[in-house]
């Protein structure tokens, strides 16, 4: 094993992908492969799947290159694997790369390894058919490859075995070959105050200085950091350590950050929704992640609709992000503050319902945008303005910029403005902890909430679907060859297959289980429940 790891390190020095997935799509893609791929991606592993390549008789060069450029190949043998010649050609290429040091893990998905090794049942029938259509020497190479791969130490997935546990076992096997070489790091939702040797991979989306409002002294360098799952967090570098990091950090770039503190968010005026914030130390290290990574978003904002701004008026809990179309813009004025001139500009923006709000931009922000740009008659100018405070003067709401405020003009992101409709979401957004607290205290046990959480596991032990009534979502009883709905009091011969997913989810406040049904679950799985059900029936046959 030691020599294998040594050769694997040499082989993977220039690898583009961590894991290449070889599988027969019709057998496994809908459930197992999608779960395996999602699980590995959540672990920060870069996978390659051939599900988007055009189908043809010959394996394309792009696929061969992907195999060569992977540290690990996972071969998922299913009942129909051998019927697809692409899979067999992939297998030969994978075994060639294994001789050069690539680690290969065979997975026997609901099929005994001896069926692959001895080419029995569907494997045997498929190869006999290939002998009638292809050169005998080519088919013989496929046979030898199947026998060789089946003799490798792999994993056997049997029906009824907890899938999430099986995926963890796969990760444990391949992690020595991808983990250390991948620069293993944590996601932002995993951070807590229990240790200080965290390592994260994040984009700096915003960067600003904070000064003492009383005497104007510099206090800290601050950032909003964003990871590949779209989670964000506020990070702060105190004045004593800023000289170590200022030249290393630039807004928009991606970095590995290591050895920092994670503390509860103690300040007023939260920049982002997160119960924690990051604190840099003298031992904290910052390393550029190299080229840009599209998997990490460039921006994330928490827009508050205009009609809900009154709920934040003169409160110091959150700073507020808004988006709108510019309707008017004032000249730059100068105010005298503590004997020093302070510039300001007032901008009025409107939302898609023509409601308007005025925003005062102070200092350098007042000069950051011009009337020529904002009032261009040839196009609408959409502004995103972050981290503002909400004030009231003579019963009129207005916003005011802060040190953390950034102004974005006509980002590509802002094309979504026309479709933005988050009034109900903002009003009813809750954390997992807040939802559980509501359920503990409420008598009705009913409520409509929106919660942003990460799915950590799909509990497959209780199945993904159930047999239901055709007219209502209630579970149907099987009576011989027919079905009965207790709610509708009727008998029928053809039931409806509906999803029932048990999702183990986590956010910054805690963990729980969400049970998602029918069409809402289909939005997550992205294929009809009937198709999953049919695939499982075929597997059993």
Coordinates of C-alpha atoms in Angstrom, one line a residue:
X1 CA 0.0 0.0 0.0
X2 CA 2.9 2.4 0.8
X3 CA 4.3 2.0 -2.7
X4 CA 0.9 2.6 -4.2
X5 CA 0.5 5.9 -2.4
X6 CA 3.9 6.9 -3.5
X7 CA 3.2 6.3 -7.2
X8 CA -0.2 7.8 -6.8
X9 CA 1.3 11.1 -5.5
X10 CA 3.6 11.1 -8.6
X11 CA 0.7 10.4 -10.9
X12 CA -1.6 13.1 -9.5
X13 CA 0.9 16.0 -9.5
X14 CA -0.7 17.6 -12.5
X15 CA -4.3 16.2 -12.2
X16 CA -7.2 18.4 -13.1
X17 CA -9.9 16.3 -11.3
X18 CA -9.9 14.5 -8.0
X19 CA -12.3 11.7 -9.0
X20 CA -13.5 10.3 -12.3
X21 CA -16.9 8.6 -12.1
X22 CA -17.6 5.7 -14.5
X23 CA -21.1 4.4 -14.5
X24 CA -24.1 3.2 -16.6
X25 CA -26.4 6.2 -16.5
X26 CA -29.8 4.4 -16.8
X27 CA -29.0 2.2 -13.8
X28 CA -27.6 4.6 -11.3
X29 CA -27.6 8.3 -12.3
X30 CA -31.1 9.1 -10.9
X31 CA -30.3 8.2 -7.3
X32 CA -27.0 6.7 -6.4
X33 CA -24.6 8.6 -8.7
X34 CA -26.3 11.9 -8.0
X35 CA -26.0 11.3 -4.3
X36 CA -22.4 10.1 -4.6
X37 CA -21.4 13.1 -6.7
X38 CA -23.2 15.5 -4.4
X39 CA -21.5 13.9 -1.3
X40 CA -18.0 14.2 -2.8
X41 CA -18.6 17.8 -4.0
X42 CA -19.8 18.7 -0.5
X43 CA -16.4 17.4 0.8
X44 CA -14.7 19.8 -1.6
X45 CA -13.7 17.0 -4.1
X46 CA -13.6 18.0 -7.7
X47 CA -15.4 15.2 -9.7
X48 CA -15.9 14.5 -13.4
X49 CA -19.1 13.0 -14.7
X50 CA -19.7 12.2 -18.4
X51 CA -23.4 12.9 -18.2
X52 CA -23.1 16.1 -20.3
X53 CA -21.0 14.7 -23.2
X54 CA -22.7 13.8 -26.5
X55 CA -23.6 10.2 -27.1
X56 CA -21.8 8.4 -29.9
X57 CA -20.3 5.1 -30.9
X58 CA -16.7 6.1 -30.0
X59 CA -15.5 7.4 -26.7
X60 CA -14.6 11.1 -27.2
X61 CA -11.1 12.5 -26.6
X62 CA -12.4 14.8 -23.8
X63 CA -13.5 11.7 -21.8
X64 CA -10.1 10.0 -22.2
X65 CA -8.4 13.2 -21.1
X66 CA -10.6 13.4 -18.1
X67 CA -9.6 9.9 -17.0
X68 CA -5.9 10.7 -17.5
X69 CA -6.3 13.9 -15.5
X70 CA -8.0 12.3 -12.4
X71 CA -6.3 11.2 -9.2
X72 CA -8.9 8.5 -8.5
X73 CA -11.4 6.6 -10.7
X74 CA -14.5 5.1 -9.2
X75 CA -16.1 2.4 -11.3
X76 CA -19.7 1.8 -10.5
X77 CA -20.6 -1.7 -11.8
X78 CA -24.4 -2.1 -12.1
X79 CA -26.5 -4.7 -13.9
X80 CA -26.4 -3.1 -17.3
X81 CA -22.8 -1.7 -17.1
X82 CA -21.5 -4.2 -19.7
X83 CA -24.2 -3.4 -22.2
X84 CA -22.8 0.0 -22.8
X85 CA -19.5 -0.1 -24.8
X86 CA -18.6 3.4 -23.6
X87 CA -18.3 2.0 -20.1
X88 CA -16.1 -0.8 -21.3
X89 CA -13.8 1.5 -23.1
X90 CA -13.7 3.8 -20.1
X91 CA -12.8 0.7 -18.0
X92 CA -9.8 -0.2 -20.2
X93 CA -8.5 3.4 -20.0
X94 CA -8.9 3.5 -16.3
X95 CA -6.9 0.3 -15.8
X96 CA -4.2 1.7 -18.1
X97 CA -4.0 4.8 -15.8
X98 CA -3.9 2.5 -12.7
X99 CA -0.6 1.1 -14.0
X100 CA 0.7 4.6 -13.9
X101 CA -0.3 5.2 -10.3
X102 CA -4.0 6.2 -10.4
X103 CA -6.1 4.8 -7.6
X104 CA -9.1 2.7 -8.8
X105 CA -12.0 1.8 -6.6
X106 CA -14.7 -0.6 -8.0
X107 CA -18.2 -0.3 -6.6
X108 CA -20.6 -3.2 -7.1
X109 CA -24.0 -1.6 -7.0
X110 CA -26.7 -4.2 -6.1
X111 CA -24.7 -6.8 -8.0
X112 CA -22.4 -9.6 -6.8
X113 CA -18.7 -9.1 -7.7
X114 CA -18.6 -12.7 -9.0
X115 CA -21.2 -11.7 -11.7
X116 CA -18.7 -9.2 -13.1
X117 CA -15.7 -11.5 -12.6
X118 CA -17.3 -14.5 -14.3
X119 CA -19.4 -12.4 -16.7
X120 CA -22.7 -14.1 -15.8
X121 CA -26.3 -13.0 -16.2
X122 CA -26.7 -9.6 -18.0
X123 CA -22.9 -9.2 -18.2
X124 CA -22.6 -12.5 -20.1
X125 CA -25.5 -11.7 -22.4
X126 CA -24.1 -8.3 -23.2
X127 CA -20.7 -9.6 -24.1
X128 CA -22.2 -12.3 -26.3
X129 CA -24.1 -9.7 -28.1
X130 CA -21.0 -7.5 -28.5
X131 CA -19.2 -10.5 -30.1
X132 CA -21.7 -10.4 -32.9
X133 CA -21.1 -6.7 -33.5
X134 CA -17.5 -6.0 -32.7
X135 CA -14.0 -7.5 -33.4
X136 CA -13.4 -10.6 -31.2
X137 CA -10.1 -9.2 -30.0
X138 CA -11.8 -6.0 -28.7
X139 CA -14.4 -8.0 -26.9
X140 CA -11.7 -10.2 -25.3
X141 CA -10.0 -7.0 -24.0
X142 CA -13.3 -6.0 -22.4
X143 CA -13.6 -9.4 -20.8
X144 CA -10.1 -9.3 -19.4
X145 CA -10.6 -5.7 -18.1
X146 CA -13.9 -6.8 -16.3
X147 CA -12.1 -9.7 -14.6
X148 CA -9.1 -7.5 -13.6
X149 CA -11.3 -4.8 -12.2
X150 CA -13.5 -7.2 -10.3
X151 CA -10.5 -8.7 -8.5
X152 CA -9.5 -5.3 -7.1
X153 CA -10.5 -4.5 -3.6
X154 CA -13.8 -2.6 -3.8
X155 CA -17.1 -2.0 -2.1
X156 CA -20.3 -3.9 -2.5
X157 CA -23.6 -2.0 -2.1
X158 CA -26.4 -4.2 -1.2
X159 CA -30.1 -3.3 -1.2
X160 CA -31.3 -2.0 2.1
X161 CA -27.8 -0.8 3.3
X162 CA -27.9 2.8 4.5
X163 CA -26.7 4.8 1.5
X164 CA -25.2 7.7 3.5
X165 CA -23.1 5.4 5.5
X166 CA -21.9 3.7 2.3
X167 CA -21.0 7.1 0.8
X168 CA -19.0 7.8 3.9
X169 CA -17.1 4.5 3.5
X170 CA -16.2 5.5 -0.1
X171 CA -14.9 8.8 1.0
X172 CA -12.8 7.2 3.7
X173 CA -11.2 4.9 1.2
X174 CA -10.3 7.6 -1.4
X175 CA -9.5 10.4 1.0
X176 CA -5.8 9.5 1.4
X177 CA -5.4 10.0 -2.3
X178 CA -7.3 13.3 -2.6
X179 CA -7.5 14.8 0.8
X180 CA -3.9 15.9 1.5
X181 CA -3.3 16.8 -2.1
X182 CA -6.5 18.8 -2.2
X183 CA -5.6 21.2 0.6
X184 CA -8.5 20.0 2.7
X185 CA -10.6 22.9 4.1
X186 CA -13.8 23.6 6.0
X187 CA -16.9 25.3 4.8
X188 CA -18.2 28.4 6.6
X189 CA -21.2 26.7 8.1
X190 CA -18.9 24.2 9.8
X191 CA -17.0 26.9 11.8
X192 CA -17.3 27.1 15.5
X193 CA -15.3 28.4 18.5
X194 CA -14.0 25.0 19.6
X195 CA -10.6 25.4 17.8
X196 CA -8.4 28.0 16.2
X197 CA -6.6 25.9 13.4
X198 CA -9.4 26.2 10.9
X199 CA -8.7 26.4 7.2
X200 CA -11.1 27.8 4.7
X201 CA -11.3 28.6 1.0
X202 CA -13.2 31.8 0.4
X203 CA -13.7 34.8 -1.9
X204 CA -13.3 38.3 -0.4
X205 CA -16.4 39.9 -1.7
X206 CA -16.1 43.2 0.2
X207 CA -13.2 44.9 1.9
X208 CA -13.3 48.1 4.0
X209 CA -11.7 50.1 6.8
X210 CA -13.4 51.1 10.0
X211 CA -12.5 54.3 11.9
X212 CA -13.4 55.5 15.3
X213 CA -16.4 57.9 14.9
X214 CA -15.3 60.1 17.8
X215 CA -11.6 60.8 17.0
X216 CA -11.3 59.4 13.4
X217 CA -8.5 56.9 14.4
X218 CA -8.2 53.7 12.3
X219 CA -9.5 50.7 14.1
X220 CA -9.7 47.6 11.8
X221 CA -9.8 46.1 8.3
X222 CA -13.0 44.2 7.6
X223 CA -14.2 41.8 5.0
X224 CA -17.2 39.7 3.9
X225 CA -16.0 36.2 2.9
X226 CA -18.1 33.9 0.7
X227 CA -17.6 30.1 0.2
X228 CA -18.6 27.7 -2.5
X229 CA -22.0 26.9 -0.9
X230 CA -23.0 30.5 -0.8
X231 CA -22.5 31.0 2.9
X232 CA -20.9 34.2 4.1
X233 CA -19.3 35.6 7.2
X234 CA -17.9 38.9 8.5
X235 CA -14.1 38.8 9.2
X236 CA -12.1 41.5 11.1
X237 CA -8.4 42.3 11.4
X238 CA -7.5 44.6 14.3
X239 CA -5.2 47.5 13.7
X240 CA -2.2 45.8 15.3
X241 CA -2.2 43.0 12.6
X242 CA -3.4 44.9 9.5
X243 CA 0.1 45.6 8.2
X244 CA 0.6 41.8 7.9
X245 CA -2.4 41.3 5.6
X246 CA -3.4 44.5 3.8
X247 CA -1.2 44.0 0.7
X248 CA -2.2 40.2 0.5
X249 CA -5.9 40.8 0.3
X250 CA -7.9 42.2 -2.6
X251 CA -11.7 42.2 -3.1
X252 CA -12.8 39.7 -5.6
X253 CA -9.9 37.3 -5.1
X254 CA -10.1 33.8 -3.6
X255 CA -7.8 32.7 -0.7
X256 CA -7.0 29.9 1.7
X257 CA -7.1 31.4 5.2
X258 CA -5.7 29.4 8.1
X259 CA -5.3 29.6 11.9
X260 CA -7.9 32.2 12.9
X261 CA -10.4 32.6 15.7
X262 CA -14.2 32.0 15.4
X263 CA -16.2 34.1 17.9
X264 CA -19.9 34.9 18.4
X265 CA -21.0 38.0 16.6
X266 CA -20.8 40.6 19.4
X267 CA -21.2 43.9 17.6
X268 CA -24.3 45.8 16.7
X269 CA -25.2 46.3 13.1
X270 CA -24.6 42.8 11.6
X271 CA -23.1 43.0 8.1
X272 CA -24.4 39.5 7.1
X273 CA -26.6 36.8 8.6
X274 CA -24.3 34.6 10.6
X275 CA -24.1 34.0 14.3
X276 CA -20.3 33.9 14.1
X277 CA -17.5 36.1 12.8
X278 CA -13.8 35.5 12.1
X279 CA -11.0 37.1 14.0
X280 CA -7.5 37.3 12.5
X281 CA -4.4 36.7 14.7
X282 CA -0.7 37.3 14.1
X283 CA -0.3 33.6 13.3
X284 CA -3.1 33.7 10.7
X285 CA -1.9 32.9 7.2
X286 CA -3.4 34.0 3.9
X287 CA -2.5 32.3 0.6
X288 CA -4.0 33.0 -2.9
X289 CA -6.0 30.1 -4.3
X290 CA -4.6 30.7 -7.8
X291 CA -7.0 31.1 -10.7
X292 CA -10.6 32.1 -10.2
X293 CA -13.0 29.3 -9.1
X294 CA -16.5 29.7 -10.7
X295 CA -17.9 27.4 -7.9
X296 CA -17.5 30.3 -5.5
X297 CA -20.1 33.1 -6.2
X298 CA -18.7 36.6 -6.8
X299 CA -21.5 38.3 -4.8
X300 CA -24.2 37.7 -2.3
X301 CA -26.7 40.2 -1.0
X302 CA -29.5 40.2 1.6
X303 CA -32.1 42.5 0.1
X304 CA -34.8 44.0 2.2
X305 CA -38.0 45.1 0.3
X306 CA -38.9 48.7 0.7
X307 CA -42.1 48.0 2.6
X308 CA -40.2 46.2 5.3
X309 CA -37.6 48.9 5.9
X310 CA -39.7 50.4 8.7
X311 CA -39.1 47.3 10.8
X312 CA -35.4 48.2 10.8
X313 CA -35.8 51.9 11.5
X314 CA -33.4 53.2 14.2
X315 CA -32.6 49.6 15.2
X316 CA -29.0 48.5 15.6
X317 CA -29.3 44.8 14.9
X318 CA -28.7 44.6 11.1
X319 CA -27.3 46.7 8.3
X320 CA -29.5 46.7 5.3
X321 CA -28.9 45.9 1.6
X322 CA -31.3 47.3 -1.0
X323 CA -31.6 47.2 -4.8
X324 CA -33.5 49.6 -7.1
X325 CA -33.6 51.7 -10.2
X326 CA -32.2 55.2 -10.0
X327 CA -34.9 57.9 -10.2
X328 CA -33.0 61.0 -9.1
X329 CA -29.5 61.9 -8.0
X330 CA -28.4 65.1 -6.3
X331 CA -25.1 67.1 -6.7
X332 CA -22.3 66.5 -4.2
X333 CA -22.8 68.7 -1.1
X334 CA -20.2 69.5 1.6
X335 CA -21.1 69.5 5.3
X336 CA -18.9 70.7 8.1
X337 CA -18.2 68.0 10.7
X338 CA -15.9 68.7 13.6
X339 CA -14.3 71.4 11.6
X340 CA -13.6 69.2 8.5
X341 CA -15.5 69.1 5.2
X342 CA -17.6 66.0 4.7
X343 CA -19.1 65.3 1.2
X344 CA -22.6 63.8 0.8
X345 CA -24.9 62.9 -2.1
X346 CA -28.5 61.9 -2.0
X347 CA -29.8 59.3 -4.4
X348 CA -33.4 58.2 -4.8
X349 CA -34.1 54.7 -6.1
X350 CA -37.4 52.9 -6.8
X351 CA -38.3 49.3 -6.7
X352 CA -40.3 47.4 -9.3
X353 CA -43.6 48.6 -7.7
X354 CA -42.5 52.2 -8.0
X355 CA -42.0 52.7 -4.3
X356 CA -39.1 55.1 -3.6
X357 CA -36.5 55.5 -0.9
X358 CA -33.7 58.1 -0.5
X359 CA -30.1 57.1 0.3
X360 CA -27.4 59.5 1.6
X361 CA -23.9 58.5 0.5
X362 CA -21.2 60.0 2.7
X363 CA -17.5 60.8 2.1
X364 CA -15.8 59.0 -0.8
X365 CA -18.9 57.1 -1.7
X366 CA -20.6 60.4 -2.7
X367 CA -18.0 60.8 -5.5
X368 CA -18.0 57.1 -6.5
X369 CA -21.0 57.5 -8.8
X370 CA -21.9 60.3 -11.2
X371 CA -25.0 61.8 -12.6
X372 CA -24.0 61.0 -16.1
X373 CA -23.8 57.3 -15.4
X374 CA -26.9 57.0 -13.2
X375 CA -29.2 59.1 -15.4
X376 CA -28.3 57.7 -18.8
X377 CA -31.5 57.9 -20.7
X378 CA -30.5 55.1 -23.1
X379 CA -30.9 52.5 -20.3
X380 CA -32.0 52.0 -16.7
X381 CA -29.4 52.2 -14.0
X382 CA -29.8 49.6 -11.3
X383 CA -27.9 50.1 -8.0
X384 CA -27.2 47.7 -5.3
X385 CA -26.3 49.5 -2.1
X386 CA -25.1 47.4 0.9
X387 CA -24.8 47.8 4.6
X388 CA -26.9 50.9 5.2
X389 CA -28.7 52.1 8.3
X390 CA -32.5 52.9 8.2
X391 CA -33.5 56.3 9.7
X392 CA -36.7 58.3 10.0
X393 CA -37.0 62.1 9.7
X394 CA -40.4 63.8 9.9
X395 CA -42.1 60.4 9.4
X396 CA -40.1 59.8 6.2
X397 CA -37.8 56.8 5.9
X398 CA -34.3 57.1 4.4
X399 CA -31.1 55.2 4.3
X400 CA -27.6 56.3 5.2
X401 CA -24.3 54.8 4.2
X402 CA -21.7 53.4 6.6
X403 CA -18.1 52.4 6.5
X404 CA -19.2 49.0 5.2
X405 CA -21.3 50.3 2.4
X406 CA -20.5 49.3 -1.2
X407 CA -22.3 50.6 -4.3
X408 CA -22.6 48.3 -7.3
X409 CA -23.8 49.7 -10.7
X410 CA -25.4 47.5 -13.3
X411 CA -23.8 44.2 -12.3
X412 CA -24.6 41.2 -14.4
X413 CA -26.1 39.9 -11.2
X414 CA -28.6 42.8 -11.3
X415 CA -30.5 41.4 -14.3
X416 CA -32.3 39.3 -11.8
X417 CA -33.8 42.5 -10.4
X418 CA -36.9 42.1 -12.7
X419 CA -37.7 38.7 -11.2
X420 CA -36.8 39.6 -7.6
X421 CA -39.7 39.0 -5.3
X422 CA -38.6 38.2 -1.8
X423 CA -41.1 40.1 0.3
X424 CA -42.6 36.9 1.9
X425 CA -39.1 35.3 2.2
X426 CA -37.7 38.2 4.1
X427 CA -40.7 38.5 6.4
X428 CA -40.7 34.8 7.3
X429 CA -37.0 33.9 7.2
X430 CA -36.0 31.8 10.2
X431 CA -33.1 29.8 11.4
X432 CA -33.5 26.2 12.4
X433 CA -33.2 27.2 16.1
X434 CA -35.9 29.8 15.7
X435 CA -38.3 27.3 14.0
X436 CA -37.7 24.7 16.7
X437 CA -38.3 27.3 19.4
X438 CA -41.6 28.3 17.7
X439 CA -42.7 24.7 17.6
X440 CA -41.9 24.2 21.3
X441 CA -43.8 27.3 22.3
X442 CA -46.7 27.4 19.8
X443 CA -50.0 25.6 20.4
X444 CA -51.0 25.4 16.8
X445 CA -47.7 23.8 15.6
X446 CA -48.4 25.5 12.2
X447 CA -46.5 28.2 10.5
X448 CA -45.0 29.3 7.1
X449 CA -41.2 29.9 7.3
X450 CA -38.3 30.1 4.9
X451 CA -35.0 28.6 6.1
X452 CA -31.7 28.5 4.3
X453 CA -29.8 25.3 5.3
X454 CA -27.4 22.7 3.9
X455 CA -28.6 19.2 3.3
X456 CA -26.1 17.0 5.0
X457 CA -27.8 13.6 4.4
X458 CA -30.8 12.0 2.8
X459 CA -32.1 9.3 5.0
X460 CA -32.7 6.4 2.6
X461 CA -33.7 3.9 5.3
X462 CA -37.3 4.8 5.1
X463 CA -37.3 5.1 1.3
X464 CA -37.6 8.0 -1.0
X465 CA -41.2 7.6 -2.0
X466 CA -44.5 6.0 -1.2
X467 CA -47.6 4.7 -2.9
X468 CA -50.5 7.2 -2.6
X469 CA -54.1 7.8 -3.6
X470 CA -54.6 9.3 -7.1
X471 CA -56.9 12.1 -5.7
X472 CA -55.1 13.0 -2.5
X473 CA -51.6 12.7 -1.0
X474 CA -52.5 10.1 1.6
X475 CA -50.7 6.8 1.7
X476 CA -52.6 4.0 0.0
X477 CA -53.1 0.5 1.4
X478 CA -52.4 -2.5 -0.8
X479 CA -55.3 -5.0 -0.9
X480 CA -54.4 -7.9 -3.2
X481 CA -53.9 -6.4 -6.7
X482 CA -55.7 -3.2 -5.9
X483 CA -55.3 -0.2 -3.6
X484 CA -57.4 1.5 -1.0
X485 CA -57.4 5.2 0.2
X486 CA -58.8 5.5 3.7
X487 CA -59.3 9.3 3.3
X488 CA -61.2 9.2 0.1
X489 CA -62.9 5.9 0.9
X490 CA -62.3 4.5 -2.5
X491 CA -60.6 1.6 -4.3
X492 CA -58.3 2.0 -7.4
X493 CA -56.0 -0.1 -9.5
X494 CA -53.2 2.4 -10.4
X495 CA -51.7 4.4 -7.6
X496 CA -49.7 7.6 -7.7
X497 CA -46.0 7.5 -6.7
X498 CA -45.1 10.5 -4.6
X499 CA -41.8 11.6 -3.0
X500 CA -41.2 11.6 0.8
X501 CA -37.6 12.7 1.6
X502 CA -36.2 12.9 5.0
X503 CA -33.5 15.5 4.8
X504 CA -30.9 16.0 7.6
X505 CA -30.2 19.7 7.4
X506 CA -27.9 22.1 9.1
X507 CA -27.5 25.9 9.4
X508 CA -25.4 28.2 11.6
X509 CA -27.9 27.7 14.5
X510 CA -28.3 24.0 14.6
X511 CA -29.5 20.8 12.9
X512 CA -32.8 19.0 12.3
X513 CA -34.8 16.8 9.9
X514 CA -37.0 18.3 7.2
X515 CA -39.5 16.0 5.6
X516 CA -40.2 17.1 2.0
X517 CA -43.1 15.7 0.0
X518 CA -44.2 15.3 -3.6
X519 CA -43.5 18.2 -6.0
X520 CA -41.3 20.1 -3.6
X521 CA -39.1 17.1 -3.2
X522 CA -39.1 16.6 -7.0
X523 CA -37.5 20.1 -7.3
X524 CA -34.6 18.8 -5.2
X525 CA -34.2 15.4 -7.0
X526 CA -35.0 16.9 -10.4
X527 CA -36.7 13.8 -11.8
X528 CA -40.2 12.4 -11.3
X529 CA -40.8 10.0 -8.4
X530 CA -42.2 7.5 -10.8
X531 CA -38.9 7.3 -12.6
X532 CA -37.0 6.5 -9.4
X533 CA -39.6 3.9 -8.5
X534 CA -39.4 2.3 -11.9
X535 CA -35.6 2.2 -11.7
X536 CA -35.7 0.5 -8.3
X537 CA -38.1 -2.1 -9.7
X538 CA -35.8 -2.9 -12.6
X539 CA -32.9 -3.2 -10.1
X540 CA -34.8 -5.8 -8.1
X541 CA -35.6 -7.7 -11.2

